[in-house]
Amino acid sequence: METPGPGICLDAPDSGLMRYEVDGMKQAEVLGSGEVNVESKERETTPADVRRIAADPLPEAVDAVHRDMVEDGGNQRDVLRFQSDVVTRRGPRLLSQRKTLPGLENHRRRTFSGPSKFGKGSPLRQGSLKEFTQDVRHAATETFMITRLALTLLKLLGVGTRWIGKFIRLGLYAACLMIGFLQVGYFYYFDPRVHRSIIYGNQPRNRFDLYLPPNTDKPRPVVIFVTGGAWVIGYKAWGSLLALKFLDRNIIVACIDYRNFPQGSISDMISDVTTGIGYVFQNLESYGGDPNMVYLAGQSAGAHLAACALLMQAEKEITQDPADLVWRSSQINACMAISGGYNLTKLSEHFHKRGLYKQIFFSMMEGEKSLPKFSPEYMVLTPAFRRAVPLLPPITLYHGTADYSIPHVSSVAFAVALRLVGARVNTVFYPDKTHTDLFLQDPMRGGKDELLADMISLIHENDEEARAEGVKEAHCCQRLVPEFLLQLARLVSPF
């Protein structure tokens, strides 16, 4: 694999900073649009402050420092497989959706309870009732928003036996995996290494979750992950299971959220993902990330959006002055796309038969005529893109051969198109694995996680020791859900 060009380090934009009042410093209120209303003289928090706090989870001189809490077609493979959000007092914090509550300075510090089942000594929150209330309010706000959008979508889809059946199966599927979801949810809300809902832009849902290892002895690899959800129910927390496993292996993860349909169309989604990637690039060195080890990943619809953002950014590099770009596709060390769909024209009929009707699909993709425009397979074959091909990083496509949500031939065809234009591409196919096997059931099963081992092997391709250790750990993951429930979930899955 070729080494990408050196990374860039830019000043962090104001949208990623929190301003507040403690002992004379004024608080800024986070508005719904993502803007910040500052009342008077402020103190700015930089990403370097965040990294300093993460590196010093239990400072001896808390009263002197006055820190605050940090918030929130084939069965063969074509290629060899390859702490910390601490509750201290009065200080810098990452910008979150949460509004600072009165009396924040009275929060008690989190205490360490010893190694958790998630590994790496995850601490527990104790005695933080107000913080828990904040989490509940935040979850309620987002649940209301998602419910409202879901009802709007349901009106568009219509209520029929097919969708009623899918909702029932979805409920059964969630019930089967609930034991695992609760464990991952506990990690997501209570592990201090998880910094939730950092604002990266001024549009709704321009947020990302940062999974930050406490070990800062050297720069760490960074994975920018785009979650799936059929362009309709995507949410940044869906990546927490995979992020947990990367985090325990000292890999920084940024899970990007984006507007879903009907809140936004496909161009809005790609714009959000592109902006989020740029924000992470601007700040990754302050988080302790290695600018020469940045990886873009996505799953399902997220894989499609990540591929579109990557290809469109490569085109910008040949049509615009690279100095004007916040990030460049050539800075990505590798792109890892999991179970994605890359030819929307061909998939529209398949989705229609599965209940995502053409009229709805065309609406979210801005019309039937726009399908080729937003299909990575077509994008790379256009004559205008040929000059951008050398700027693309190596791309690895992962797919299960039993995937009936997005057939694995989608990855086969995209790989063929990439090879035709001279791009570097590898494919990894998993026999008899479904759309959710790779991303949910297998990670919850414990034992050997093939997808995780392959991704870690790629990330540490040039570090033999780290690769061997990472793959070894990926082969002995802890079980979260009993086998009979996993089998039942696979049987009732609507995906």
GROMACS .gro file of C-alpha atoms in nm:
model
  495
    1MET     CA    1   0.000   0.000   0.000
    2GLU     CA    2   0.132   0.341  -0.087
    3THR     CA    3   0.186   0.593   0.187
    4PRO     CA    4  -0.049   0.888   0.151
    5GLY     CA    5   0.070   1.244   0.146
    6PRO     CA    6   0.134   1.425   0.470
    7GLY     CA    7  -0.169   1.540   0.665
    8ILE     CA    8  -0.269   1.896   0.722
    9CYS     CA    9  -0.337   2.064   1.052
   10LEU     CA   10  -0.578   2.356   1.045
   11ASP     CA   11  -0.720   2.575   1.316
   12ALA     CA   12  -1.038   2.427   1.462
   13PRO     CA   13  -1.353   2.616   1.359
   14ASP     CA   14  -1.564   2.789   1.619
   15SER     CA   15  -1.848   2.542   1.562
   16GLY     CA   16  -1.654   2.279   1.754
   17LEU     CA   17  -1.600   2.481   2.068
   18MET     CA   18  -1.798   2.517   2.390
   19ARG     CA   19  -1.827   2.841   2.577
   20TYR     CA   20  -1.974   2.859   2.925
   21GLU     CA   21  -1.977   3.051   3.251
   22VAL     CA   22  -1.803   2.924   3.559
   23ASP     CA   23  -1.667   3.173   3.813
   24GLY     CA   24  -1.722   3.473   3.589
   25MET     CA   25  -1.698   3.313   3.244
   26LYS     CA   26  -2.014   3.340   3.035
   27GLN     CA   27  -2.207   3.043   2.903
   28ALA     CA   28  -2.301   3.000   2.537
   29GLU     CA   29  -2.626   2.833   2.450
   30VAL     CA   30  -2.634   2.572   2.176
   31LEU     CA   31  -2.911   2.663   1.936
   32GLY     CA   32  -3.116   2.418   1.730
   33SER     CA   33  -2.943   2.530   1.411
   34GLY     CA   34  -2.603   2.450   1.553
   35GLU     CA   35  -2.515   2.818   1.607
   36VAL     CA   36  -2.381   2.945   1.934
   37ASN     CA   37  -2.531   3.246   2.110
   38VAL     CA   38  -2.260   3.408   2.319
   39GLU     CA   39  -2.374   3.652   2.587
   40SER     CA   40  -2.045   3.817   2.675
   41LYS     CA   41  -1.674   3.757   2.713
   42GLU     CA   42  -1.594   3.392   2.658
   43ARG     CA   43  -1.326   3.137   2.704
   44GLU     CA   44  -1.264   2.908   2.403
   45THR     CA   45  -1.190   2.543   2.442
   46THR     CA   46  -0.952   2.391   2.191
   47PRO     CA   47  -0.919   2.027   2.087
   48ALA     CA   48  -0.582   2.033   2.265
   49ASP     CA   49  -0.769   2.090   2.593
   50VAL     CA   50  -0.977   1.784   2.521
   51ARG     CA   51  -0.672   1.572   2.461
   52ARG     CA   52  -0.505   1.703   2.778
   53ILE     CA   53  -0.805   1.606   2.988
   54ALA     CA   54  -0.822   1.260   2.828
   55ALA     CA   55  -0.454   1.206   2.901
   56ASP     CA   56  -0.494   1.307   3.266
   57PRO     CA   57  -0.807   1.133   3.391
   58LEU     CA   58  -0.746   1.173   3.763
   59PRO     CA   59  -0.540   1.488   3.821
   60GLU     CA   60  -0.399   1.549   4.165
   61ALA     CA   61  -0.456   1.924   4.156
   62VAL     CA   62  -0.821   1.935   4.053
   63ASP     CA   63  -0.900   2.241   4.264
   64ALA     CA   64  -0.611   2.432   4.114
   65VAL     CA   65  -0.684   2.341   3.755
   66HIS     CA   66  -1.067   2.374   3.780
   67ARG     CA   67  -1.160   2.140   3.497
   68ASP     CA   68  -1.510   2.051   3.391
   69MET     CA   69  -1.656   1.740   3.241
   70VAL     CA   70  -1.593   1.652   2.878
   71GLU     CA   71  -1.923   1.570   2.690
   72ASP     CA   72  -2.053   1.454   2.515
   73GLY     CA   73  -2.074  -1.394  -0.669
   74GLY     CA   74  -1.796  -1.574  -0.490
   75ASN     CA   75  -1.690  -1.758  -0.178
   76GLN     CA   76  -1.323  -1.679  -0.212
   77ARG     CA   77  -1.122  -1.379  -0.104
   78ASP     CA   78  -0.931  -1.178  -0.358
   79VAL     CA   79  -0.680  -1.053  -0.103
   80LEU     CA   80  -0.498  -1.180   0.203
   81ARG     CA   81  -0.681  -1.068   0.511
   82PHE     CA   82  -0.509  -0.855   0.571
   83GLN     CA   83  -1.005   0.743   2.950
   84SER     CA   84  -1.120   0.976   2.889
   85ASP     CA   85  -1.428   1.167   2.965
   86VAL     CA   86  -1.367   1.231   3.332
   87VAL     CA   87  -1.597   1.421   3.561
   88THR     CA   88  -1.365   1.675   3.713
   89ARG     CA   89  -1.454   2.036   3.776
   90ARG     CA   90  -1.479   2.357   3.578
   91GLY     CA   91  -1.296   2.345   3.251
   92PRO     CA   92  -1.302   2.295   2.879
   93ARG     CA   93  -1.555   2.070   2.718
   94LEU     CA   94  -1.649   1.953   2.373
   95LEU     CA   95  -1.953   2.111   2.217
   96SER     CA   96  -2.253   1.890   2.267
   97GLN     CA   97  -2.621   1.914   2.198
   98ARG     CA   98  -2.678   1.936   2.569
   99LYS     CA   99  -2.734   2.271   2.732
  100THR     CA  100  -2.524   2.331   3.041
  101LEU     CA  101  -2.741   2.285   3.346
  102PRO     CA  102  -2.727   2.516   3.649
  103GLY     CA  103  -2.507   2.384   3.925
  104LEU     CA  104  -2.279   2.189   3.694
  105GLU     CA  105  -1.988   2.265   3.923
  106ASN     CA  106  -2.149   2.040   4.186
  107HIS     CA  107  -2.110   1.725   3.974
  108ARG     CA  108  -1.914   1.457   4.152
  109ARG     CA  109  -1.616   1.292   3.990
  110ARG     CA  110  -1.652   0.952   3.830
  111THR     CA  111  -1.470   0.677   4.004
  112PHE     CA  112  -1.298   0.375   3.858
  113SER     CA  113  -1.453   0.041   3.934
  114GLY     CA  114  -1.181  -0.175   3.788
  115PRO     CA  115  -1.171  -0.346   3.449
  116SER     CA  116  -1.510  -0.372   3.286
  117LYS     CA  117  -1.637  -0.647   3.063
  118PHE     CA  118  -1.569  -0.418   2.770
  119GLY     CA  119  -1.197  -0.418   2.846
  120LYS     CA  120  -0.932  -0.154   2.910
  121GLY     CA  121  -1.061  -0.067   3.257
  122SER     CA  122  -1.373   0.124   3.164
  123PRO     CA  123  -1.483   0.345   3.455
  124LEU     CA  124  -1.836   0.374   3.585
  125ARG     CA  125  -2.037   0.683   3.660
  126GLN     CA  126  -2.146   0.708   4.021
  127GLY     CA  127  -2.373   0.964   4.180
  128SER     CA  128  -2.425   1.178   3.870
  129LEU     CA  129  -2.803   1.216   3.874
  130LYS     CA  130  -2.802   1.547   3.688
  131GLU     CA  131  -2.578   1.403   3.418
  132PHE     CA  132  -2.811   1.106   3.383
  133THR     CA  133  -3.101   1.350   3.350
  134GLN     CA  134  -2.913   1.525   3.071
  135ASP     CA  135  -2.872   1.191   2.890
  136VAL     CA  136  -3.244   1.117   2.927
  137ARG     CA  137  -3.342   1.461   2.794
  138HIS     CA  138  -3.101   1.428   2.504
  139ALA     CA  139  -3.234   1.080   2.418
  140ALA     CA  140  -3.595   1.200   2.447
  141THR     CA  141  -3.528   1.494   2.213
  142GLU     CA  142  -3.371   1.273   1.948
  143THR     CA  143  -3.639   1.007   1.990
  144PHE     CA  144  -3.908   1.268   1.929
  145MET     CA  145  -3.728   1.390   1.618
  146ILE     CA  146  -3.679   1.039   1.479
  147THR     CA  147  -4.041   0.946   1.559
  148ARG     CA  148  -4.170   1.255   1.379
  149LEU     CA  149  -3.960   1.176   1.073
  150ALA     CA  150  -4.066   0.811   1.087
  151LEU     CA  151  -4.434   0.910   1.087
  152THR     CA  152  -4.374   1.137   0.790
  153LEU     CA  153  -4.203   0.853   0.608
  154LEU     CA  154  -4.482   0.613   0.702
  155LYS     CA  155  -4.736   0.848   0.542
  156LEU     CA  156  -4.530   0.838   0.224
  157LEU     CA  157  -4.494   0.461   0.227
  158GLY     CA  158  -4.851   0.389   0.320
  159VAL     CA  159  -4.967   0.129   0.570
  160GLY     CA  160  -4.991  -0.213   0.415
  161THR     CA  161  -4.944  -0.573   0.517
  162ARG     CA  162  -4.585  -0.573   0.391
  163TRP     CA  163  -4.476  -0.288   0.616
  164ILE     CA  164  -4.677  -0.409   0.913
  165GLY     CA  165  -4.500  -0.742   0.875
  166LYS     CA  166  -4.160  -0.571   0.857
  167PHE     CA  167  -4.227  -0.369   1.172
  168ILE     CA  168  -4.328  -0.683   1.358
  169ARG     CA  169  -4.014  -0.862   1.244
  170LEU     CA  170  -3.803  -0.561   1.337
  171GLY     CA  171  -3.951  -0.568   1.687
  172LEU     CA  172  -3.879  -0.939   1.722
  173TYR     CA  173  -3.528  -0.890   1.588
  174ALA     CA  174  -3.456  -0.615   1.840
  175ALA     CA  175  -3.599  -0.826   2.123
  176CYS     CA  176  -3.370  -1.116   2.036
  177LEU     CA  177  -3.061  -0.895   2.050
  178MET     CA  178  -3.178  -0.675   2.339
  179ILE     CA  179  -2.928  -0.827   2.583
  180GLY     CA  180  -2.645  -0.721   2.357
  181PHE     CA  181  -2.797  -0.380   2.281
  182LEU     CA  182  -2.827  -0.303   2.653
  183GLN     CA  183  -2.462  -0.387   2.714
  184VAL     CA  184  -2.345  -0.176   2.420
  185GLY     CA  185  -2.582   0.103   2.526
  186TYR     CA  186  -2.432   0.102   2.874
  187PHE     CA  187  -2.087   0.138   2.721
  188TYR     CA  188  -2.208   0.416   2.490
  189TYR     CA  189  -2.358   0.626   2.769
  190PHE     CA  190  -2.127   0.553   3.061
  191ASP     CA  191  -1.779   0.486   2.925
  192PRO     CA  192  -1.576   0.809   2.972
  193ARG     CA  193  -1.381   0.740   2.655
  194VAL     CA  194  -1.692   0.816   2.450
  195HIS     CA  195  -1.752   1.185   2.372
  196ARG     CA  196  -2.100   1.213   2.225
  197SER     CA  197  -2.265   1.460   1.988
  198ILE     CA  198  -1.976   1.689   1.900
  199ILE     CA  199  -2.096   1.954   1.657
  200TYR     CA  200  -1.914   1.965   1.323
  201GLY     CA  201  -2.143   2.187   1.116
  202ASN     CA  202  -2.444   2.419   1.122
  203GLN     CA  203  -2.707   2.182   0.978
  204PRO     CA  204  -2.944   1.960   1.178
  205ARG     CA  205  -2.779   1.640   1.293
  206ASN     CA  206  -2.430   1.769   1.214
  207ARG     CA  207  -2.290   1.575   1.508
  208PHE     CA  208  -2.039   1.299   1.558
  209ASP     CA  209  -1.934   1.070   1.842
  210LEU     CA  210  -1.564   1.056   1.924
  211TYR     CA  211  -1.421   0.736   2.075
  212LEU     CA  212  -1.093   0.843   2.230
  213PRO     CA  213  -0.841   0.595   2.379
  214PRO     CA  214  -0.672   0.722   2.696
  215ASN     CA  215  -0.332   0.594   2.586
  216THR     CA  216  -0.141   0.889   2.441
  217ASP     CA  217   0.214   0.755   2.422
  218LYS     CA  218   0.209   0.788   2.041
  219PRO     CA  219  -0.024   0.906   1.763
  220ARG     CA  220  -0.307   0.661   1.702
  221PRO     CA  221  -0.485   0.546   1.384
  222VAL     CA  222  -0.814   0.723   1.315
  223VAL     CA  223  -1.121   0.556   1.162
  224ILE     CA  224  -1.393   0.791   1.034
  225PHE     CA  225  -1.705   0.577   1.025
  226VAL     CA  226  -2.035   0.647   0.844
  227THR     CA  227  -2.325   0.438   0.975
  228GLY     CA  228  -2.593   0.278   0.762
  229GLY     CA  229  -2.971   0.278   0.785
  230ALA     CA  230  -3.115   0.271   0.431
  231TRP     CA  231  -3.068   0.651   0.406
  232VAL     CA  232  -3.372   0.669   0.638
  233ILE     CA  233  -3.286   0.548   0.990
  234GLY     CA  234  -2.912   0.607   1.005
  235TYR     CA  235  -2.775   0.728   1.338
  236LYS     CA  236  -2.424   0.776   1.473
  237ALA     CA  237  -2.481   0.544   1.772
  238TRP     CA  238  -2.533   0.249   1.534
  239GLY     CA  239  -2.153   0.236   1.500
  240SER     CA  240  -2.087   0.200   1.873
  241LEU     CA  241  -2.043  -0.180   1.867
  242LEU     CA  242  -1.768  -0.166   1.605
  243ALA     CA  243  -1.621   0.149   1.761
  244LEU     CA  244  -1.602  -0.026   2.099
  245LYS     CA  245  -1.386  -0.298   1.953
  246PHE     CA  246  -1.158  -0.047   1.779
  247LEU     CA  247  -1.138   0.164   2.094
  248ASP     CA  248  -1.021  -0.129   2.303
  249ARG     CA  249  -0.738  -0.166   2.052
  250ASN     CA  250  -0.626   0.198   2.085
  251ILE     CA  251  -0.780   0.310   1.756
  252ILE     CA  252  -0.958   0.647   1.755
  253VAL     CA  253  -1.306   0.635   1.598
  254ALA     CA  254  -1.529   0.921   1.482
  255CYS     CA  255  -1.887   0.809   1.400
  256ILE     CA  256  -2.051   1.073   1.181
  257ASP     CA  257  -2.421   1.149   1.188
  258TYR     CA  258  -2.603   1.305   0.893
  259ARG     CA  259  -2.949   1.412   0.784
  260ASN     CA  260  -3.173   1.124   0.679
  261PHE     CA  261  -3.470   1.125   0.443
  262PRO     CA  262  -3.717   1.299   0.460
  263GLN     CA  263  -3.516   1.552   0.663
  264GLY     CA  264  -3.269   1.570   0.375
  265SER     CA  265  -3.207   1.421   0.031
  266ILE     CA  266  -2.900   1.236  -0.093
  267SER     CA  267  -2.701   1.551  -0.172
  268ASP     CA  268  -2.762   1.677   0.183
  269MET     CA  269  -2.638   1.346   0.324
  270ILE     CA  270  -2.320   1.353   0.116
  271SER     CA  271  -2.262   1.717   0.206
  272ASP     CA  272  -2.296   1.636   0.578
  273VAL     CA  273  -2.056   1.341   0.554
  274THR     CA  274  -1.803   1.549   0.362
  275THR     CA  275  -1.822   1.829   0.620
  276GLY     CA  276  -1.786   1.582   0.907
  277ILE     CA  277  -1.478   1.422   0.753
  278GLY     CA  278  -1.326   1.767   0.711
  279TYR     CA  279  -1.386   1.857   1.074
  280VAL     CA  280  -1.220   1.539   1.194
  281PHE     CA  281  -0.920   1.610   0.971
  282GLN     CA  282  -0.890   1.960   1.114
  283ASN     CA  283  -0.873   1.830   1.470
  284LEU     CA  284  -0.740   1.475   1.460
  285GLU     CA  285  -0.385   1.564   1.564
  286SER     CA  286  -0.518   1.748   1.870
  287TYR     CA  287  -0.709   1.430   1.958
  288GLY     CA  288  -0.386   1.231   1.936
  289GLY     CA  289  -0.456   1.092   1.589
  290ASP     CA  290  -0.193   1.010   1.330
  291PRO     CA  291  -0.257   1.216   1.012
  292ASN     CA  292  -0.082   0.946   0.810
  293MET     CA  293  -0.314   0.673   0.940
  294VAL     CA  294  -0.663   0.800   0.863
  295TYR     CA  295  -0.917   0.548   0.735
  296LEU     CA  296  -1.264   0.609   0.594
  297ALA     CA  297  -1.521   0.337   0.658
  298GLY     CA  298  -1.894   0.290   0.612
  299GLN     CA  299  -2.157   0.020   0.635
  300SER     CA  300  -2.459  -0.035   0.407
  301ALA     CA  301  -2.599   0.308   0.312
  302GLY     CA  302  -2.301   0.454   0.500
  303ALA     CA  303  -2.065   0.269   0.267
  304HIS     CA  304  -2.244   0.425  -0.029
  305LEU     CA  305  -2.225   0.775   0.124
  306ALA     CA  306  -1.859   0.733   0.218
  307ALA     CA  307  -1.776   0.622  -0.137
  308CYS     CA  308  -1.966   0.917  -0.287
  309ALA     CA  309  -1.791   1.164  -0.056
  310LEU     CA  310  -1.452   1.015  -0.137
  311LEU     CA  311  -1.503   1.018  -0.515
  312MET     CA  312  -1.651   1.366  -0.522
  313GLN     CA  313  -1.365   1.500  -0.311
  314ALA     CA  314  -1.115   1.345  -0.553
  315GLU     CA  315  -1.289   1.531  -0.838
  316LYS     CA  316  -1.262   1.856  -0.643
  317GLU     CA  317  -0.886   1.803  -0.613
  318ILE     CA  318  -0.847   1.823  -0.991
  319THR     CA  319  -1.096   2.107  -1.046
  320GLN     CA  320  -1.016   2.327  -0.745
  321ASP     CA  321  -0.705   2.453  -0.573
  322PRO     CA  322  -0.616   2.181  -0.319
  323ALA     CA  323  -0.519   2.455  -0.074
  324ASP     CA  324  -0.886   2.558  -0.064
  325LEU     CA  325  -1.000   2.210   0.042
  326VAL     CA  326  -1.038   2.119   0.407
  327TRP     CA  327  -0.944   1.759   0.329
  328ARG     CA  328  -0.831   1.562   0.028
  329SER     CA  329  -0.910   1.207  -0.077
  330SER     CA  330  -0.537   1.145  -0.117
  331GLN     CA  331  -0.503   1.197   0.260
  332ILE     CA  332  -0.717   0.890   0.331
  333ASN     CA  333  -0.491   0.593   0.395
  334ALA     CA  334  -0.757   0.341   0.288
  335CYS     CA  335  -1.133   0.319   0.239
  336MET     CA  336  -1.319   0.023   0.392
  337ALA     CA  337  -1.675  -0.023   0.262
  338ILE     CA  338  -1.898  -0.286   0.425
  339SER     CA  339  -2.207  -0.431   0.254
  340GLY     CA  340  -2.263  -0.124   0.041
  341GLY     CA  341  -2.470  -0.054  -0.268
  342TYR     CA  342  -2.287   0.131  -0.545
  343ASN     CA  343  -2.524   0.122  -0.844
  344LEU     CA  344  -2.852   0.285  -0.748
  345THR     CA  345  -3.006   0.232  -1.091
  346LYS     CA  346  -2.975  -0.146  -1.062
  347LEU     CA  347  -3.071  -0.150  -0.694
  348SER     CA  348  -3.390   0.054  -0.734
  349GLU     CA  349  -3.586  -0.247  -0.863
  350HIS     CA  350  -3.442  -0.470  -0.590
  351PHE     CA  351  -3.537  -0.219  -0.319
  352HIS     CA  352  -3.886  -0.179  -0.467
  353LYS     CA  353  -3.951  -0.552  -0.431
  354ARG     CA  354  -3.834  -0.535  -0.070
  355GLY     CA  355  -4.070  -0.250   0.020
  356LEU     CA  356  -3.860   0.062  -0.043
  357TYR     CA  357  -4.087   0.170  -0.325
  358LYS     CA  358  -3.948   0.345  -0.629
  359GLN     CA  359  -4.140   0.667  -0.577
  360ILE     CA  360  -3.989   0.702  -0.231
  361PHE     CA  361  -3.643   0.593  -0.339
  362PHE     CA  362  -3.644   0.836  -0.631
  363SER     CA  363  -3.752   1.117  -0.397
  364MET     CA  364  -3.465   1.059  -0.155
  365MET     CA  365  -3.222   1.032  -0.450
  366GLU     CA  366  -3.356   1.353  -0.609
  367GLY     CA  367  -3.525   1.186  -0.904
  368GLU     CA  368  -3.471   0.884  -1.124
  369LYS     CA  369  -3.243   1.080  -1.356
  370SER     CA  370  -3.007   1.150  -1.065
  371LEU     CA  371  -2.943   0.783  -0.985
  372PRO     CA  372  -2.629   0.756  -1.205
  373LYS     CA  373  -2.500   1.084  -1.058
  374PHE     CA  374  -2.502   0.935  -0.709
  375SER     CA  375  -2.388   0.584  -0.808
  376PRO     CA  376  -2.016   0.531  -0.735
  377GLU     CA  377  -2.000   0.258  -1.000
  378TYR     CA  378  -2.105   0.507  -1.269
  379MET     CA  379  -1.904   0.793  -1.121
  380VAL     CA  380  -1.566   0.622  -1.164
  381LEU     CA  381  -1.643   0.527  -1.525
  382THR     CA  382  -1.717   0.881  -1.645
  383PRO     CA  383  -1.442   1.031  -1.864
  384ALA     CA  384  -1.420   1.336  -1.639
  385PHE     CA  385  -1.318   1.118  -1.345
  386ARG     CA  386  -1.018   0.952  -1.509
  387ARG     CA  387  -0.777   1.224  -1.394
  388ALA     CA  388  -0.890   1.181  -1.034
  389VAL     CA  389  -0.828   0.806  -1.018
  390PRO     CA  390  -0.462   0.833  -0.901
  391LEU     CA  391  -0.583   1.041  -0.605
  392LEU     CA  392  -0.798   0.761  -0.468
  393PRO     CA  393  -0.669   0.557  -0.173
  394PRO     CA  394  -0.682   0.176  -0.180
  395ILE     CA  395  -1.042   0.063  -0.145
  396THR     CA  396  -1.146  -0.264   0.018
  397LEU     CA  397  -1.502  -0.391  -0.024
  398TYR     CA  398  -1.639  -0.632   0.238
  399HIS     CA  399  -1.962  -0.823   0.172
  400GLY     CA  400  -2.148  -1.136   0.278
  401THR     CA  401  -2.254  -1.371   0.000
  402ALA     CA  402  -2.593  -1.435   0.166
  403ASP     CA  403  -2.678  -1.065   0.188
  404TYR     CA  404  -3.030  -1.019   0.053
  405SER     CA  405  -3.069  -0.654   0.159
  406ILE     CA  406  -2.792  -0.545  -0.080
  407PRO     CA  407  -2.666  -0.843  -0.286
  408HIS     CA  408  -2.290  -0.893  -0.284
  409VAL     CA  409  -2.282  -0.860  -0.663
  410SER     CA  410  -2.302  -0.487  -0.595
  411SER     CA  411  -1.949  -0.499  -0.453
  412VAL     CA  412  -1.836  -0.729  -0.734
  413ALA     CA  413  -1.954  -0.484  -1.001
  414PHE     CA  414  -1.806  -0.182  -0.823
  415ALA     CA  415  -1.471  -0.359  -0.790
  416VAL     CA  416  -1.474  -0.436  -1.162
  417ALA     CA  417  -1.543  -0.070  -1.243
  418LEU     CA  418  -1.260   0.045  -1.016
  419ARG     CA  419  -1.016  -0.199  -1.173
  420LEU     CA  420  -1.116  -0.089  -1.523
  421VAL     CA  421  -1.003   0.266  -1.449
  422GLY     CA  422  -0.686   0.156  -1.270
  423ALA     CA  423  -0.790   0.220  -0.909
  424ARG     CA  424  -0.651   0.004  -0.629
  425VAL     CA  425  -0.926  -0.222  -0.498
  426ASN     CA  426  -0.957  -0.546  -0.302
  427THR     CA  427  -1.264  -0.752  -0.222
  428VAL     CA  428  -1.333  -0.973   0.080
  429PHE     CA  429  -1.641  -1.194   0.061
  430TYR     CA  430  -1.779  -1.389   0.357
  431PRO     CA  431  -1.959  -1.712   0.266
  432ASP     CA  432  -2.319  -1.742   0.390
  433LYS     CA  433  -2.309  -1.413   0.582
  434THR     CA  434  -2.615  -1.186   0.570
  435HIS     CA  435  -2.639  -0.807   0.585
  436THR     CA  436  -2.658  -0.805   0.965
  437ASP     CA  437  -2.434  -1.106   1.036
  438LEU     CA  438  -2.116  -0.911   0.972
  439PHE     CA  439  -2.214  -0.599   1.164
  440LEU     CA  440  -2.432  -0.724   1.451
  441GLN     CA  441  -2.473  -1.097   1.508
  442ASP     CA  442  -2.108  -1.197   1.459
  443PRO     CA  443  -1.966  -0.924   1.687
  444MET     CA  444  -2.222  -1.019   1.956
  445ARG     CA  445  -2.143  -1.390   1.915
  446GLY     CA  446  -1.794  -1.359   2.056
  447GLY     CA  447  -1.498  -1.572   1.957
  448LYS     CA  448  -1.358  -1.492   1.614
  449ASP     CA  449  -1.484  -1.171   1.453
  450GLU     CA  450  -1.370  -1.208   1.093
  451LEU     CA  451  -1.464  -0.859   0.977
  452LEU     CA  452  -1.290  -0.697   1.273
  453ALA     CA  453  -0.976  -0.905   1.217
  454ASP     CA  454  -0.967  -0.808   0.849
  455MET     CA  455  -1.013  -0.438   0.918
  456ILE     CA  456  -0.750  -0.432   1.193
  457SER     CA  457  -0.513  -0.621   0.967
  458LEU     CA  458  -0.559  -0.349   0.705
  459ILE     CA  459  -0.518  -0.064   0.952
  460HIS     CA  460  -0.195  -0.210   1.090
  461GLU     CA  461  -0.069  -0.339   0.757
  462ASN     CA  462   0.270  -0.172   0.806
  463ASP     CA  463   0.305  -0.262   1.175
  464GLU     CA  464   0.356  -0.634   1.208
  465GLU     CA  465   0.349  -0.636   1.589
  466ALA     CA  466   0.029  -0.430   1.618
  467ARG     CA  467  -0.136  -0.633   1.343
  468ALA     CA  468  -0.057  -0.966   1.508
  469GLU     CA  469  -0.181  -0.843   1.847
  470GLY     CA  470  -0.496  -0.689   1.700
  471VAL     CA  471  -0.587  -0.998   1.499
  472LYS     CA  472  -0.522  -1.219   1.803
  473GLU     CA  473  -0.762  -1.011   2.013
  474ALA     CA  474  -1.020  -1.013   1.732
  475HIS     CA  475  -1.019  -1.392   1.748
  476CYS     CA  476  -1.121  -1.402   2.115
  477CYS     CA  477  -1.399  -1.146   2.151
  478GLN     CA  478  -1.645  -1.178   2.438
  479ARG     CA  479  -1.994  -1.314   2.377
  480LEU     CA  480  -2.278  -1.069   2.441
  481VAL     CA  481  -2.583  -1.270   2.331
  482PRO     CA  482  -2.663  -1.644   2.366
  483GLU     CA  483  -2.636  -1.843   2.043
  484PHE     CA  484  -3.001  -1.947   2.025
  485LEU     CA  485  -3.110  -1.581   2.033
  486LEU     CA  486  -2.861  -1.494   1.760
  487GLN     CA  487  -2.998  -1.772   1.542
  488LEU     CA  488  -3.354  -1.658   1.607
  489ALA     CA  489  -3.260  -1.298   1.527
  490ARG     CA  490  -3.111  -1.410   1.196
  491LEU     CA  491  -3.433  -1.596   1.117
  492VAL     CA  492  -3.669  -1.302   1.186
  493SER     CA  493  -3.443  -1.022   1.060
  494PRO     CA  494  -3.628  -0.788   0.820
  495PHE     CA  495  -3.299  -0.668   0.672
   0.00000   0.00000   0.00000
